[in-house]
JSON list of C-alpha atoms in Angstrom, two decimals:
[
{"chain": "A", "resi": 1, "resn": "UNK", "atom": "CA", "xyz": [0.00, 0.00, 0.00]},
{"chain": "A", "resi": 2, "resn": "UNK", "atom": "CA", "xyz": [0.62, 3.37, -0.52]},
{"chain": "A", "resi": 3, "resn": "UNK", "atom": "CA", "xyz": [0.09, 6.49, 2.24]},
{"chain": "A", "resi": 4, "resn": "UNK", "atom": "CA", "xyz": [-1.17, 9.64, 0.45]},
{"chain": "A", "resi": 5, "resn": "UNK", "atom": "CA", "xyz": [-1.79, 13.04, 0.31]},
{"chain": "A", "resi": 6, "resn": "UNK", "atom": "CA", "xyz": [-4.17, 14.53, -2.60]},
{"chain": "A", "resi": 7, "resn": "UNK", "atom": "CA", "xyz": [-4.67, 18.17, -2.66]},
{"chain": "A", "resi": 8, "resn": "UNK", "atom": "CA", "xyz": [-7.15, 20.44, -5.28]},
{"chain": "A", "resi": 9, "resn": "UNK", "atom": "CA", "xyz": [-6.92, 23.95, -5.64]},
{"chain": "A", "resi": 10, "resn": "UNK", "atom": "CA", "xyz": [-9.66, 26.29, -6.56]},
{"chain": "A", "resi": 11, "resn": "UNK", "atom": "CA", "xyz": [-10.46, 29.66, -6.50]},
{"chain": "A", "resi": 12, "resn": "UNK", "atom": "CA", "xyz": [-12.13, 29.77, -2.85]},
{"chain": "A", "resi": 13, "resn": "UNK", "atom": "CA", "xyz": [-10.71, 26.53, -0.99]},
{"chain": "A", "resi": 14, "resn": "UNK", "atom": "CA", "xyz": [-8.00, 23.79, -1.12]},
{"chain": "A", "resi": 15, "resn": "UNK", "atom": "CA", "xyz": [-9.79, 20.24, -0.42]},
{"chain": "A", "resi": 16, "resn": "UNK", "atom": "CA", "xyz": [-6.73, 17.82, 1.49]},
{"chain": "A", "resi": 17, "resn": "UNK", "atom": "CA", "xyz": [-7.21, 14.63, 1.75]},
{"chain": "A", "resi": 18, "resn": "UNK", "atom": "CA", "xyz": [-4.20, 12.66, 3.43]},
{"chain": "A", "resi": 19, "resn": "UNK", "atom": "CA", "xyz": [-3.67, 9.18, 4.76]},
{"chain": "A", "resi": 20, "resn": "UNK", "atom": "CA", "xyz": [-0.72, 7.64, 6.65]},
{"chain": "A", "resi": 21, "resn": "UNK", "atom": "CA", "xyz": [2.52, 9.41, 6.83]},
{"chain": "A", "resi": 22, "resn": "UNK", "atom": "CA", "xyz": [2.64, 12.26, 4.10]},
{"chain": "A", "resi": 23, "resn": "UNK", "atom": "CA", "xyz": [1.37, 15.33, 5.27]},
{"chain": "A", "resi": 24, "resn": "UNK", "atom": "CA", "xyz": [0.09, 18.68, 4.49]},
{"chain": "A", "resi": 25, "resn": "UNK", "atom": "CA", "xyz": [1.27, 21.73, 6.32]},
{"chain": "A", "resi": 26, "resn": "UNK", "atom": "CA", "xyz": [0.14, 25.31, 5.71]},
{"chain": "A", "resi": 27, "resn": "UNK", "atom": "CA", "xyz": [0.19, 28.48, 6.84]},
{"chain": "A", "resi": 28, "resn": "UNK", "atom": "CA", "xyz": [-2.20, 31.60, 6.66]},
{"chain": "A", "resi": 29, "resn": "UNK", "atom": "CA", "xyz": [-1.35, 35.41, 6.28]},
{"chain": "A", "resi": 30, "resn": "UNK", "atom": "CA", "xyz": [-1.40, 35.76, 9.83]},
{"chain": "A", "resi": 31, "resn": "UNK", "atom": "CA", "xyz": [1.16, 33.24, 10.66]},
{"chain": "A", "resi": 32, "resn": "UNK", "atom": "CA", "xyz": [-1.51, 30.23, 11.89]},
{"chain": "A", "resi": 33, "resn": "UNK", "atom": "CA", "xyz": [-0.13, 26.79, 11.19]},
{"chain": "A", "resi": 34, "resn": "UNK", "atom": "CA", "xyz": [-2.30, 24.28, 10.28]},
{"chain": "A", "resi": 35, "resn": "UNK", "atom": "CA", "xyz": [-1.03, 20.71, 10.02]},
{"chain": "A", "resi": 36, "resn": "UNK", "atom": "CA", "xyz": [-2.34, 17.05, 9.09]},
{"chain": "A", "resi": 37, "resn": "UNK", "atom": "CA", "xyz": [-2.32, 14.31, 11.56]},
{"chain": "A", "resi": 38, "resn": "UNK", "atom": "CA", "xyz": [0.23, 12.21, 11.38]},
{"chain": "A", "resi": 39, "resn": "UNK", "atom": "CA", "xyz": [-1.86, 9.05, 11.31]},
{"chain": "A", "resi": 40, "resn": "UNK", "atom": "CA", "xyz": [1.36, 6.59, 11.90]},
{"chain": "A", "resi": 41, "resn": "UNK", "atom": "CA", "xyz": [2.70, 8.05, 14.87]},
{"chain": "A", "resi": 42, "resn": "UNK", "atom": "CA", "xyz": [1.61, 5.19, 17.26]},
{"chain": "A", "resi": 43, "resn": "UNK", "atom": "CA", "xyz": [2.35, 2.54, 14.52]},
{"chain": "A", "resi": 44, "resn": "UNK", "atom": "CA", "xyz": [5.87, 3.97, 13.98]},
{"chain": "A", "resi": 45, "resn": "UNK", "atom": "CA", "xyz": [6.47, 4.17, 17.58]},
{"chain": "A", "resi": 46, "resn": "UNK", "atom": "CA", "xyz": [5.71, 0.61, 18.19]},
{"chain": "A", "resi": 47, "resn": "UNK", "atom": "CA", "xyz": [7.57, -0.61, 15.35]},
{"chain": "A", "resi": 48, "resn": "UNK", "atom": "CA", "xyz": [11.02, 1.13, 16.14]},
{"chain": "A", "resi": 49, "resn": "UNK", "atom": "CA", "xyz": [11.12, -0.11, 19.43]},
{"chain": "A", "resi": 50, "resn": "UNK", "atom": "CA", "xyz": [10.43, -3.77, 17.96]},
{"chain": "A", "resi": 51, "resn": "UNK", "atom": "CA", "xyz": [13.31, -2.90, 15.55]},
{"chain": "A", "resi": 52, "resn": "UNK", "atom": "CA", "xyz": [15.55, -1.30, 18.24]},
{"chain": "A", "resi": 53, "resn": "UNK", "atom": "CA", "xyz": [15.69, -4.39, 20.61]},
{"chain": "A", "resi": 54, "resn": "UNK", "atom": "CA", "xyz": [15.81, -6.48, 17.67]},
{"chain": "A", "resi": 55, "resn": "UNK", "atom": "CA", "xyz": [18.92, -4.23, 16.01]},
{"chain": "A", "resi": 56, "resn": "UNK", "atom": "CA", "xyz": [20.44, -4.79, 19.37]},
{"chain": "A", "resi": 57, "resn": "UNK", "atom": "CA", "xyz": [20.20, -8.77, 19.29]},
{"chain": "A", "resi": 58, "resn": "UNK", "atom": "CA", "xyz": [21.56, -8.96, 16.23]},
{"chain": "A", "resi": 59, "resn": "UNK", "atom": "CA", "xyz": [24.27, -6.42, 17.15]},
{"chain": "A", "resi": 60, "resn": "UNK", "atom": "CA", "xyz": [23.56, -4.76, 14.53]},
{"chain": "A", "resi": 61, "resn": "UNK", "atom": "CA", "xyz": [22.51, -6.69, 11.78]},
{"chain": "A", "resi": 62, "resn": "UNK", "atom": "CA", "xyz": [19.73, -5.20, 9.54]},
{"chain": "A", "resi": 63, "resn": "UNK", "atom": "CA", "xyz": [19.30, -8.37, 7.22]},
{"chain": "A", "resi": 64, "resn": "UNK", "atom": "CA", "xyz": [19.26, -11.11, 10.16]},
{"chain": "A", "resi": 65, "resn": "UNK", "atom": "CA", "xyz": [16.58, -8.02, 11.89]},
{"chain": "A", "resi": 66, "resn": "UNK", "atom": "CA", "xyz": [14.10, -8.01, 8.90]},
{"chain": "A", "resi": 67, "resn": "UNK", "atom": "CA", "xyz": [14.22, -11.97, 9.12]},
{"chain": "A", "resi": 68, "resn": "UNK", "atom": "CA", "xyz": [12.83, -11.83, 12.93]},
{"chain": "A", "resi": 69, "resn": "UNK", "atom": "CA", "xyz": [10.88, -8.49, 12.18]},
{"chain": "A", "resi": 70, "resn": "UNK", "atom": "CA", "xyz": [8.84, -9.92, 9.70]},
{"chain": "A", "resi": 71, "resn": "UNK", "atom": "CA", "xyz": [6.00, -11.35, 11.53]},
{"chain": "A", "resi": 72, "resn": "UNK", "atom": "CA", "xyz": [5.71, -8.64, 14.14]},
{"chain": "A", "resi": 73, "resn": "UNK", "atom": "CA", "xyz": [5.32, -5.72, 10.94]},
{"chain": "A", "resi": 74, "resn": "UNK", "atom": "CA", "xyz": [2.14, -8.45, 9.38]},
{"chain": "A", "resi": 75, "resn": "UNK", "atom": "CA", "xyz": [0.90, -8.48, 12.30]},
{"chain": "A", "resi": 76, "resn": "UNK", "atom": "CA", "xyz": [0.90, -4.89, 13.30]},
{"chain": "A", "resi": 77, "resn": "UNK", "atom": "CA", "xyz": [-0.49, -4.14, 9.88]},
{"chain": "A", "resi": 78, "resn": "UNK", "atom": "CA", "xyz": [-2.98, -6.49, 9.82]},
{"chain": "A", "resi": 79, "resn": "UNK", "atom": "CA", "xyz": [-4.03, -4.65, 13.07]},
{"chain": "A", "resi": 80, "resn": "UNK", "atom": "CA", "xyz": [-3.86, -1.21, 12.09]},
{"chain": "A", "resi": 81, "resn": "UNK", "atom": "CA", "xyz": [-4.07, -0.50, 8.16]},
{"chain": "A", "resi": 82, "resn": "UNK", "atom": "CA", "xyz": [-7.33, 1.05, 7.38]},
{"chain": "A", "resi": 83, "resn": "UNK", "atom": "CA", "xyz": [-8.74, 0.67, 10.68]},
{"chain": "A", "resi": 84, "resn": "UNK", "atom": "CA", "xyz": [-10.11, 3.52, 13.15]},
{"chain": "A", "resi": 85, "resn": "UNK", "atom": "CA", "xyz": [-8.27, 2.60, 15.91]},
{"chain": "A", "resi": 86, "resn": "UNK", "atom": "CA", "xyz": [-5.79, 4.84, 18.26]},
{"chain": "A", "resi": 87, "resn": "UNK", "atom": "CA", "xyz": [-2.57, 2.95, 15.96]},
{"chain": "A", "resi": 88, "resn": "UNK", "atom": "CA", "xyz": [-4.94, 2.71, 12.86]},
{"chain": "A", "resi": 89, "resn": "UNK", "atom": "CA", "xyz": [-3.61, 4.84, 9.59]},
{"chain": "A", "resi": 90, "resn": "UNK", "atom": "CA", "xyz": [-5.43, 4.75, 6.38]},
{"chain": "A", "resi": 91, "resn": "UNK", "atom": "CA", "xyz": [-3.02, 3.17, 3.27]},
{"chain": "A", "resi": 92, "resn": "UNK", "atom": "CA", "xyz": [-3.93, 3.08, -0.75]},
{"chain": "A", "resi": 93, "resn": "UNK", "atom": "CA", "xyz": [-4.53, -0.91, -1.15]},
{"chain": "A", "resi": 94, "resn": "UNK", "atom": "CA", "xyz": [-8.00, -1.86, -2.23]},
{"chain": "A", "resi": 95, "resn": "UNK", "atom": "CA", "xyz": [-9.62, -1.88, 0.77]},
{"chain": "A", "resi": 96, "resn": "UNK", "atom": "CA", "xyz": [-12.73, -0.21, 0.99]},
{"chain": "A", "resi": 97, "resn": "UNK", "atom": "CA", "xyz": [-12.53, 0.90, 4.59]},
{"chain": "A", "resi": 98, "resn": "UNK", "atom": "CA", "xyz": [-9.88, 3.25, 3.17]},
{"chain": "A", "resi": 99, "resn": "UNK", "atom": "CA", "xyz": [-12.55, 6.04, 2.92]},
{"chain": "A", "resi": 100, "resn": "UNK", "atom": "CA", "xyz": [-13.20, 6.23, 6.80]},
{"chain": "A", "resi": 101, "resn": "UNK", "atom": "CA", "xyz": [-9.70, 6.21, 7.88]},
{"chain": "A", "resi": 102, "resn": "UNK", "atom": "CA", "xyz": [-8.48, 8.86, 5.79]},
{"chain": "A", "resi": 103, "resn": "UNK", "atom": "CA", "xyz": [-8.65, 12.91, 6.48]},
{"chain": "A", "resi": 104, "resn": "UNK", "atom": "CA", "xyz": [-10.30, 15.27, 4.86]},
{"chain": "A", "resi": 105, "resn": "UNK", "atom": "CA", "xyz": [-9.64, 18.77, 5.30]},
{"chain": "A", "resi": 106, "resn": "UNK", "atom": "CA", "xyz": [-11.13, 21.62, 3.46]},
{"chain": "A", "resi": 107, "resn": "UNK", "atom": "CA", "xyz": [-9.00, 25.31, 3.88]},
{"chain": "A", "resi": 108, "resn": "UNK", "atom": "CA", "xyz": [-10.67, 29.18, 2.43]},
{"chain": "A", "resi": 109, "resn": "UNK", "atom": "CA", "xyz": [-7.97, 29.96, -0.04]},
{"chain": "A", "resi": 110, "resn": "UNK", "atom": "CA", "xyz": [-8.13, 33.72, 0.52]},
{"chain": "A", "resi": 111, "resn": "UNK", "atom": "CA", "xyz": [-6.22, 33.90, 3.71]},
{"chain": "A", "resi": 112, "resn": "UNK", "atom": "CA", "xyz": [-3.23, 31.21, 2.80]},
{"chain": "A", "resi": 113, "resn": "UNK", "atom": "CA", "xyz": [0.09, 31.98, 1.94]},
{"chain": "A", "resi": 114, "resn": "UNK", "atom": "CA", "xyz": [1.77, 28.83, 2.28]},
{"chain": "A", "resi": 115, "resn": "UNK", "atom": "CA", "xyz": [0.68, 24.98, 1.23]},
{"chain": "A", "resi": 116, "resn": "UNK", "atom": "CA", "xyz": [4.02, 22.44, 1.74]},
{"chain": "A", "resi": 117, "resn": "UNK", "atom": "CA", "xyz": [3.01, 18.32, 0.89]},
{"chain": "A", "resi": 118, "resn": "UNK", "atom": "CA", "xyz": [5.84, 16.07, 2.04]},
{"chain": "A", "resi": 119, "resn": "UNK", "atom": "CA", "xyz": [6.77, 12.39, 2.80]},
{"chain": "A", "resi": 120, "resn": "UNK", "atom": "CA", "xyz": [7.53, 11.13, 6.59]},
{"chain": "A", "resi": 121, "resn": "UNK", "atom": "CA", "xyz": [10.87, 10.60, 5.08]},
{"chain": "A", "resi": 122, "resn": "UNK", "atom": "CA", "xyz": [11.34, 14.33, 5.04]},
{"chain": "A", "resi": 123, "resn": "UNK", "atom": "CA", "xyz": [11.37, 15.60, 8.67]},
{"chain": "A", "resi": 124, "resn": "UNK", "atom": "CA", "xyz": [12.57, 14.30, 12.09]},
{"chain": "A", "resi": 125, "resn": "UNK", "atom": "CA", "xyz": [11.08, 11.72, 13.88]},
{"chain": "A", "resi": 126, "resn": "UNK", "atom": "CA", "xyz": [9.55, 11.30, 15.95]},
{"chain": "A", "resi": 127, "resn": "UNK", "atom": "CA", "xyz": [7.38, 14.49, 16.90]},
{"chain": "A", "resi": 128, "resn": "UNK", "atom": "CA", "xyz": [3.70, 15.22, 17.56]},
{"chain": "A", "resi": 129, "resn": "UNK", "atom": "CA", "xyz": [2.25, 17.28, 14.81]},
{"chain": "A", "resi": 130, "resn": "UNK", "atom": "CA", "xyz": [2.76, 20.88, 16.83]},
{"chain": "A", "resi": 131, "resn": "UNK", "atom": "CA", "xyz": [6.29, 20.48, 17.27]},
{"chain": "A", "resi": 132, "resn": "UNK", "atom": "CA", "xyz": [6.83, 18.89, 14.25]},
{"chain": "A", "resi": 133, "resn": "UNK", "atom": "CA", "xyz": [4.94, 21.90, 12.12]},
{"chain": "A", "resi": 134, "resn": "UNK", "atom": "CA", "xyz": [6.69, 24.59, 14.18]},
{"chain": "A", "resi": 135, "resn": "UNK", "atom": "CA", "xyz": [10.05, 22.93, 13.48]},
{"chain": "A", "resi": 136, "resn": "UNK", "atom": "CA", "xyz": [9.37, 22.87, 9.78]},
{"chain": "A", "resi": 137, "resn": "UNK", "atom": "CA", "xyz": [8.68, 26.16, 9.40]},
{"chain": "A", "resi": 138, "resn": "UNK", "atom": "CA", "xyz": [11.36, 27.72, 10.99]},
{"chain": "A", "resi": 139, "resn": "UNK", "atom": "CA", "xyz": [14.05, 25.40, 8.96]},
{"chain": "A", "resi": 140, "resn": "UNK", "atom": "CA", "xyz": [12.03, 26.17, 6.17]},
{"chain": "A", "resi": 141, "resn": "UNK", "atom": "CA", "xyz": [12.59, 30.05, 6.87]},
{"chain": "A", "resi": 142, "resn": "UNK", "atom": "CA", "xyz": [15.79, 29.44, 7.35]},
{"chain": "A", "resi": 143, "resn": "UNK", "atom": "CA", "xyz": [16.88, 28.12, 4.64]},
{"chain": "A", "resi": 144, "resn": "UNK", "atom": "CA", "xyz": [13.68, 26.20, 2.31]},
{"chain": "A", "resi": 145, "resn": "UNK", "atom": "CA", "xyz": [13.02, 22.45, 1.47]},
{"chain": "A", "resi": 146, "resn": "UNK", "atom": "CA", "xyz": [17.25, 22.20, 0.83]},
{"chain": "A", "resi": 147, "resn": "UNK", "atom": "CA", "xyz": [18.03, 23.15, 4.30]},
{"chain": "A", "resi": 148, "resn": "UNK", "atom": "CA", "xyz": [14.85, 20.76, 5.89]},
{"chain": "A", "resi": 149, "resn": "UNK", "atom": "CA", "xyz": [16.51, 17.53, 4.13]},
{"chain": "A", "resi": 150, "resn": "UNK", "atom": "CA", "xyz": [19.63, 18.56, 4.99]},
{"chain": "A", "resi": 151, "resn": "UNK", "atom": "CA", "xyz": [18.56, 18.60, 9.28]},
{"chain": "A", "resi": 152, "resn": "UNK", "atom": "CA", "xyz": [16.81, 15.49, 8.58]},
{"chain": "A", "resi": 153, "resn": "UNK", "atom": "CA", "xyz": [20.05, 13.60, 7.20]},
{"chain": "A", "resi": 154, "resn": "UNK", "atom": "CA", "xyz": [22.00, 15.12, 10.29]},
{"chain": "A", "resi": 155, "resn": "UNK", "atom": "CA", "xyz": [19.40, 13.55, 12.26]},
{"chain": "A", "resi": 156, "resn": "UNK", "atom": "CA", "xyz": [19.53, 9.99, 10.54]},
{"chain": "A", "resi": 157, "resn": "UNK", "atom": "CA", "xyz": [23.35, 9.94, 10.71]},
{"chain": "A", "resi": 158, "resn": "UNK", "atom": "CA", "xyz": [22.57, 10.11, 14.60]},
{"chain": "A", "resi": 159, "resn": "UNK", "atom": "CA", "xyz": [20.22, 7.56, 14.38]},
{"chain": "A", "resi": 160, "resn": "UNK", "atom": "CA", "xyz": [21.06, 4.79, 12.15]},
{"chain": "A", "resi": 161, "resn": "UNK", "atom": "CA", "xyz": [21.69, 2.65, 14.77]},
{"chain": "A", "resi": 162, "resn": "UNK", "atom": "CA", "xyz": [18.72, 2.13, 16.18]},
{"chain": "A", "resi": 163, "resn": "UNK", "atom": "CA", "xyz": [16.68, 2.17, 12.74]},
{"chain": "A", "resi": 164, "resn": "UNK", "atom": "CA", "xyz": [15.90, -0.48, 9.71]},
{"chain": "A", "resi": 165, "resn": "UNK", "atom": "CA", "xyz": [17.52, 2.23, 7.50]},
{"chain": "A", "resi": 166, "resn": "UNK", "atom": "CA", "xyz": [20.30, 5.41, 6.96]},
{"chain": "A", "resi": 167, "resn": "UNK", "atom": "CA", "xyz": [18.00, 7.19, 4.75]},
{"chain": "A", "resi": 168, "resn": "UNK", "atom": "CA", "xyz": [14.17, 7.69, 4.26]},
{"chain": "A", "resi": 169, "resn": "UNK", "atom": "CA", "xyz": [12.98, 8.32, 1.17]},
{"chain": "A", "resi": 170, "resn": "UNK", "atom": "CA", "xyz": [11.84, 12.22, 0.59]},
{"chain": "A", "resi": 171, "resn": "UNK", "atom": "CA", "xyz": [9.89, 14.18, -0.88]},
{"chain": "A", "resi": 172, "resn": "UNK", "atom": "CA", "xyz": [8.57, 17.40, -0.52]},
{"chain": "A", "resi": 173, "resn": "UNK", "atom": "CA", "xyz": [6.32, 20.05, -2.50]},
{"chain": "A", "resi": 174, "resn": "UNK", "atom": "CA", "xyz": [5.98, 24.01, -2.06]},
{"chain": "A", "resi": 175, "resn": "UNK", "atom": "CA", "xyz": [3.10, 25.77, -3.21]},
{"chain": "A", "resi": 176, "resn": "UNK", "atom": "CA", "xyz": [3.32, 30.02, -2.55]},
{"chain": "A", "resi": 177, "resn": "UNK", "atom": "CA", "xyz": [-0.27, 30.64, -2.12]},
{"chain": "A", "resi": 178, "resn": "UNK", "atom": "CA", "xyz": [0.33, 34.38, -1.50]},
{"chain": "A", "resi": 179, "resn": "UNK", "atom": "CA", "xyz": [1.61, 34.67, -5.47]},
{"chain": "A", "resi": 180, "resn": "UNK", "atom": "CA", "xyz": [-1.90, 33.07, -6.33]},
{"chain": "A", "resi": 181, "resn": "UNK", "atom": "CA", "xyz": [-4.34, 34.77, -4.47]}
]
């Protein structure tokens, strides 16, 4: 499956829809952050402290990890994917249930200056979504999407011992609302 986050423009609003761990942050003229839930918080949290002790039994290992960390991901996805549940996140794969699980958000387009889209794999983790939004909008002040990846590699460089992975995957959109309306 596939996490997800569709936006459409028009002239009055911007419809969001997100699931899982892509997000949609944006800000208005007066400085007001809104952010998407990130629906795989719990999940994730569970999950690298599986992968932590496991990392740590296999002093190190990633391959011999993923071998014992197999069941314990089926299992937690089986539990959560597409379900409305405190851990549940909703994932593109068929299921129907999708629908319920998923956000919708709908934003006036008048007052908005600022609309970024971007993967899990793009930010720190792990943060709550008002830390997390704060904290990308500063770096992005500071210094735009360049300077955001370039905290978040500091970060994994830290981390990559504890973690299935160096790198996440990233990717991250700007739309300048201000230039539009």
């Amino acid at each position: 499956g596939a996490t997800f986050v569709f936006i459409k423009i028009n002239s009055k609003k911007v419809n969001i829809i997100q699931g899982g761990d892509c997000f949609s942050l944006w800000i208005n003229k007066t400085g007001k952050i809104g952010f998407t839930k990130n629906q795989v918080y719990f999940h994730e949290l569970e999950a690298q402290k599986i992968i932590a002790n496991l990392l740590k039994k296999h002093k190190g290992d990633r391959k011999k990890m993923w071998l014992d960390f197999y069941k314990p991901l089926c299992q937690l996805r089986l539990r959560d994917v597409n379900k409305k549940i405190e851990t549940g996140f909703a994932i593109l794969n068929g299921q129907p249930s999708l629908e319920k699980c998923w956000q919708k958000i709908e934003i006036p387009v008048k007052n908005l200056k600022l609309l970024l889209l971007f993967t899990d794999g793009f930010v720190p983790f792990p943060k709550k979504e008002k830390g997390l939004a704060k904290e990308i909008i500063k770096l992005y002040q500071k210094g735009g999407l360049s300077y955001i990846l370039k905290k978040k590699r500091e970060f994994e460089r830290k981390t990559e011992k504890k973690s299935y992975r160096v790198y996440d995957e990233a990717t991250a959109i700007v739309i300048k609302l201000d230039k539009i309306n």
